[in-house]
Coordinates of C-alpha atoms in Angstrom, one line a residue:
Chain Z
Q1 CA -117.8 61.4 -35.9
K2 CA -114.9 63.9 -35.0
E3 CA -115.1 66.4 -32.0
V4 CA -114.9 69.5 -33.6
E5 CA -114.9 70.1 -36.9
Q6 CA -114.4 73.0 -39.2
N7 CA -114.4 73.8 -42.8
S8 CA -110.6 73.2 -44.3
G9 CA -111.2 75.8 -47.0
P10 CA -109.3 77.4 -48.8
L11 CA -111.9 80.4 -48.3
S12 CA -111.3 83.6 -50.1
V13 CA -112.4 87.3 -48.9
P14 CA -111.8 89.9 -50.3
E15 CA -110.6 92.7 -48.1
G16 CA -113.3 94.8 -46.7
A17 CA -115.6 92.0 -46.3
I18 CA -116.2 90.2 -43.7
A19 CA -114.9 86.7 -43.1
S20 CA -117.3 84.2 -41.5
L21 CA -116.0 81.3 -40.0
N22 CA -117.8 77.8 -38.5
C23 CA -117.0 75.3 -36.6
T24 CA -119.6 72.6 -35.0
Y25 CA -118.7 70.3 -31.5
S26 CA -120.0 67.1 -30.8
D27 CA -119.8 66.9 -26.9
R28 CA -123.1 68.9 -25.0
G29 CA -120.8 69.2 -21.8
S30 CA -118.6 71.4 -23.9
Q31 CA -118.8 75.0 -22.3
S32 CA -115.9 76.6 -23.2
F33 CA -115.1 77.7 -26.9
F34 CA -112.1 79.8 -28.9
W35 CA -110.6 80.9 -31.9
Y36 CA -107.1 80.7 -32.7
R37 CA -105.0 82.2 -35.5
Q38 CA -102.1 81.0 -36.5
Y39 CA -99.5 81.6 -39.3
S40 CA -98.0 79.2 -41.4
G41 CA -94.4 78.0 -39.8
K42 CA -96.0 79.3 -35.4
S43 CA -97.6 78.5 -32.9
P44 CA -101.0 79.6 -32.3
E45 CA -102.2 82.2 -30.7
L46 CA -105.9 83.2 -28.9
I47 CA -108.1 85.5 -30.2
M48 CA -111.0 85.5 -28.5
F49 CA -113.4 83.1 -26.4
I50 CA -117.1 82.7 -25.3
Y51 CA -118.9 80.9 -23.0
S52 CA -122.5 82.4 -22.8
N53 CA -125.0 82.3 -26.0
G54 CA -124.7 84.7 -27.9
D55 CA -122.8 87.4 -29.5
K56 CA -119.0 88.5 -28.3
E57 CA -117.4 91.1 -30.3
D58 CA -113.9 92.8 -29.8
G59 CA -112.1 94.7 -32.2
R60 CA -113.1 93.7 -35.8
F61 CA -114.0 89.9 -34.4
T62 CA -117.7 89.2 -33.1
A63 CA -118.0 85.4 -31.5
Q64 CA -121.2 83.7 -31.9
L65 CA -122.2 80.9 -30.2
N66 CA -125.7 78.4 -30.5
K67 CA -125.3 75.3 -27.6
A68 CA -128.7 74.2 -29.2
S69 CA -126.8 74.1 -32.9
Q70 CA -123.6 72.9 -31.0
Y71 CA -122.0 76.0 -33.1
V72 CA -119.4 77.7 -33.3
S73 CA -118.3 81.4 -35.0
L74 CA -116.3 84.1 -35.6
L75 CA -116.9 86.4 -38.0
I76 CA -113.8 89.0 -39.1
R77 CA -114.7 92.5 -40.5
D78 CA -112.9 94.8 -42.6
S79 CA -110.5 91.5 -43.3
Q80 CA -107.1 92.8 -44.5
P81 CA -104.5 90.7 -45.8
S82 CA -102.5 90.2 -42.7
D83 CA -105.9 88.3 -41.7
S84 CA -104.7 85.5 -44.3
A85 CA -104.1 82.6 -42.0
T86 CA -105.2 79.7 -40.6
Y87 CA -108.0 79.8 -37.9
L88 CA -108.4 77.4 -34.9
C89 CA -111.4 76.2 -33.1
A90 CA -110.9 74.5 -29.7
V91 CA -113.7 73.7 -27.2
S92 CA -112.5 72.5 -23.7
T93 CA -114.5 70.1 -22.4
A94 CA -114.4 68.2 -18.8
T95 CA -114.1 64.5 -18.7
S96 CA -114.4 62.6 -15.5
G97 CA -112.9 65.7 -13.3
T98 CA -110.2 66.8 -15.7
Y99 CA -111.0 68.3 -19.1
K100 CA -109.3 68.4 -22.1
Y101 CA -108.8 71.4 -24.9
I102 CA -109.8 69.8 -28.3
F103 CA -108.9 71.6 -31.4
G104 CA -110.0 71.2 -35.0
T105 CA -108.9 71.6 -37.8
G106 CA -108.9 74.7 -39.0
T107 CA -110.0 77.1 -42.4
R108 CA -107.3 78.9 -44.1
L109 CA -108.4 82.0 -45.3
K110 CA -106.9 84.0 -47.7
V111 CA -107.8 87.7 -48.1
L112 CA -106.7 89.3 -51.3
A113 CA -106.0 92.5 -51.7
Chain F
G1 CA -98.9 88.9 -20.2
A2 CA -99.3 84.8 -20.0
V3 CA -95.6 84.6 -22.0
V4 CA -94.6 81.0 -22.8
S5 CA -91.1 80.0 -23.9
Q6 CA -90.4 77.3 -26.3
H7 CA -86.8 76.3 -26.8
P8 CA -85.6 75.2 -29.4
S9 CA -87.4 76.6 -31.8
R10 CA -85.7 74.8 -34.4
V11 CA -83.6 71.5 -33.8
I12 CA -82.1 68.7 -36.2
C13 CA -81.3 65.4 -34.9
K14 CA -80.1 61.9 -36.1
S15 CA -82.0 58.5 -35.8
G16 CA -81.5 57.0 -33.0
T17 CA -80.9 60.0 -30.7
S18 CA -82.3 62.2 -28.1
V19 CA -84.5 65.5 -28.0
K20 CA -85.4 67.5 -25.3
I21 CA -87.8 70.7 -25.9
E22 CA -87.7 72.9 -22.7
C23 CA -91.4 75.4 -22.1
R24 CA -91.5 78.1 -19.2
S25 CA -94.0 79.9 -18.5
L26 CA -92.8 83.5 -17.9
D27 CA -94.9 85.9 -15.5
F28 CA -97.1 83.1 -14.0
Q29 CA -96.7 79.9 -12.2
A30 CA -98.8 76.9 -14.4
T31 CA -100.1 73.8 -12.8
T32 CA -100.7 72.5 -15.4
M33 CA -98.5 72.4 -18.9
F34 CA -100.4 70.2 -21.8
W35 CA -98.2 69.2 -24.7
Y36 CA -99.7 68.9 -28.7
R37 CA -98.0 67.6 -31.6
Q38 CA -99.5 69.4 -35.6
F39 CA -98.0 67.4 -38.5
P40 CA -98.4 69.4 -42.2
K41 CA -101.5 70.5 -43.6
Q42 CA -103.0 69.2 -39.4
S43 CA -104.8 69.8 -36.0
L44 CA -103.2 70.2 -33.0
M45 CA -103.1 67.0 -31.1
L46 CA -102.9 66.8 -27.3
M47 CA -100.0 64.4 -26.1
A48 CA -100.2 64.4 -22.9
T49 CA -100.8 66.4 -19.9
S50 CA -98.6 67.0 -17.5
N51 CA -99.5 68.8 -13.8
E52 CA -96.4 69.5 -11.9
G53 CA -95.3 67.6 -9.7
S54 CA -97.4 65.0 -11.0
K55 CA -97.5 62.5 -13.3
A56 CA -98.4 63.6 -16.6
T57 CA -101.3 61.8 -18.9
Y58 CA -100.7 60.5 -21.7
E59 CA -103.4 60.2 -24.6
Q60 CA -104.4 56.8 -26.4
G61 CA -101.9 55.9 -28.4
V62 CA -98.7 58.0 -27.0
E63 CA -96.0 56.0 -26.0
K64 CA -94.7 57.5 -22.5
D65 CA -91.7 55.8 -22.5
K66 CA -90.7 57.5 -25.6
F67 CA -91.5 60.8 -25.4
L68 CA -90.6 61.4 -21.4
I69 CA -92.6 64.3 -20.0
N70 CA -90.9 65.9 -16.4
H71 CA -93.1 69.5 -15.1
A72 CA -90.4 69.7 -12.0
S73 CA -92.1 73.2 -11.3
L74 CA -94.3 75.7 -11.5
T75 CA -92.7 77.5 -14.2
L76 CA -91.3 74.6 -16.1
S77 CA -91.3 71.5 -17.9
T78 CA -89.5 69.7 -20.1
L79 CA -90.5 67.4 -23.4
T80 CA -87.3 64.3 -24.2
V81 CA -88.5 62.9 -27.2
T82 CA -86.4 59.2 -27.0
S83 CA -84.6 57.3 -29.9
A84 CA -86.1 60.0 -32.0
H85 CA -86.7 57.9 -36.2
P86 CA -88.0 60.4 -39.0
E87 CA -91.5 59.6 -37.8
D88 CA -91.1 62.0 -35.6
S89 CA -90.3 64.5 -37.3
S90 CA -93.1 66.8 -36.4
F91 CA -94.4 70.6 -35.2
Y92 CA -93.8 70.5 -31.1
I93 CA -96.2 72.4 -29.1
C94 CA -96.8 73.2 -25.5
S95 CA -99.2 75.1 -24.0
A96 CA -100.0 76.6 -20.1
L97 CA -102.3 77.6 -17.5
G98 CA -102.3 79.6 -14.6
T99 CA -102.2 79.2 -10.8
G100 CA -105.9 79.0 -9.9
R101 CA -107.2 78.9 -12.8
T102 CA -108.2 74.6 -12.9
S103 CA -111.5 75.4 -14.3
Y104 CA -112.0 74.4 -18.1
N105 CA -112.5 78.4 -19.2
S106 CA -108.9 79.4 -19.6
P107 CA -108.3 80.0 -23.1
L108 CA -104.5 78.2 -23.6
H109 CA -101.5 80.1 -24.0
F110 CA -99.0 78.6 -26.1
G111 CA -94.8 78.2 -26.7
N112 CA -93.3 79.4 -29.8
G113 CA -93.6 75.6 -31.1
T114 CA -90.2 73.3 -31.7
R115 CA -89.6 72.2 -35.3
L116 CA -88.2 68.6 -34.8
T117 CA -86.1 66.8 -37.9
V118 CA -85.3 63.5 -37.6
T119 CA -82.5 62.7 -40.5

């Protein structure tokens, strides 16, 4: 089982719609969860992070975390063509006194104008 | 804040040669830097974790003698791909955590990446 799983997509949504991106993780001890956006040929850029169960909103983005279900999601409201990119879910896990950031394979989002 | 600079952005080298990639934290001191590799349409794979002043910790399957990592100062880490081969062609990305940010709650800040092509 992969440590961090995402649907590879592509997920296509019309401009102005809500895009919903999902991520599951296998390590129940994971504490921190991050969403990154990566344009083709570029490095990832941080969108937002969440530590506690529930929702966290930042502008058009809302991250949702459910630790019991080991599930984290990202909602993008009023999607724009410029949001078209690959969205990476990352999980931070402490192991033997050290910590690692594990990335999912990413979901490719296409926002159709 | 939290700017990470990576150089070069693109490099082409011949098989058998070595390539050095630099990763600098510009506006903060980075005690920990992570080196990732990304093949086309795949996720970021952690290669190694480097802490300033100590030896890097390599992930399973990553050859430490081939991928030399040096983290000599709080603002600079280097990755040297020795005796590069075409299968080493990939996108290499560094990321950094600032001093005092040893908790795994801190987000990573990435450099712009280096596209390595070995011919």
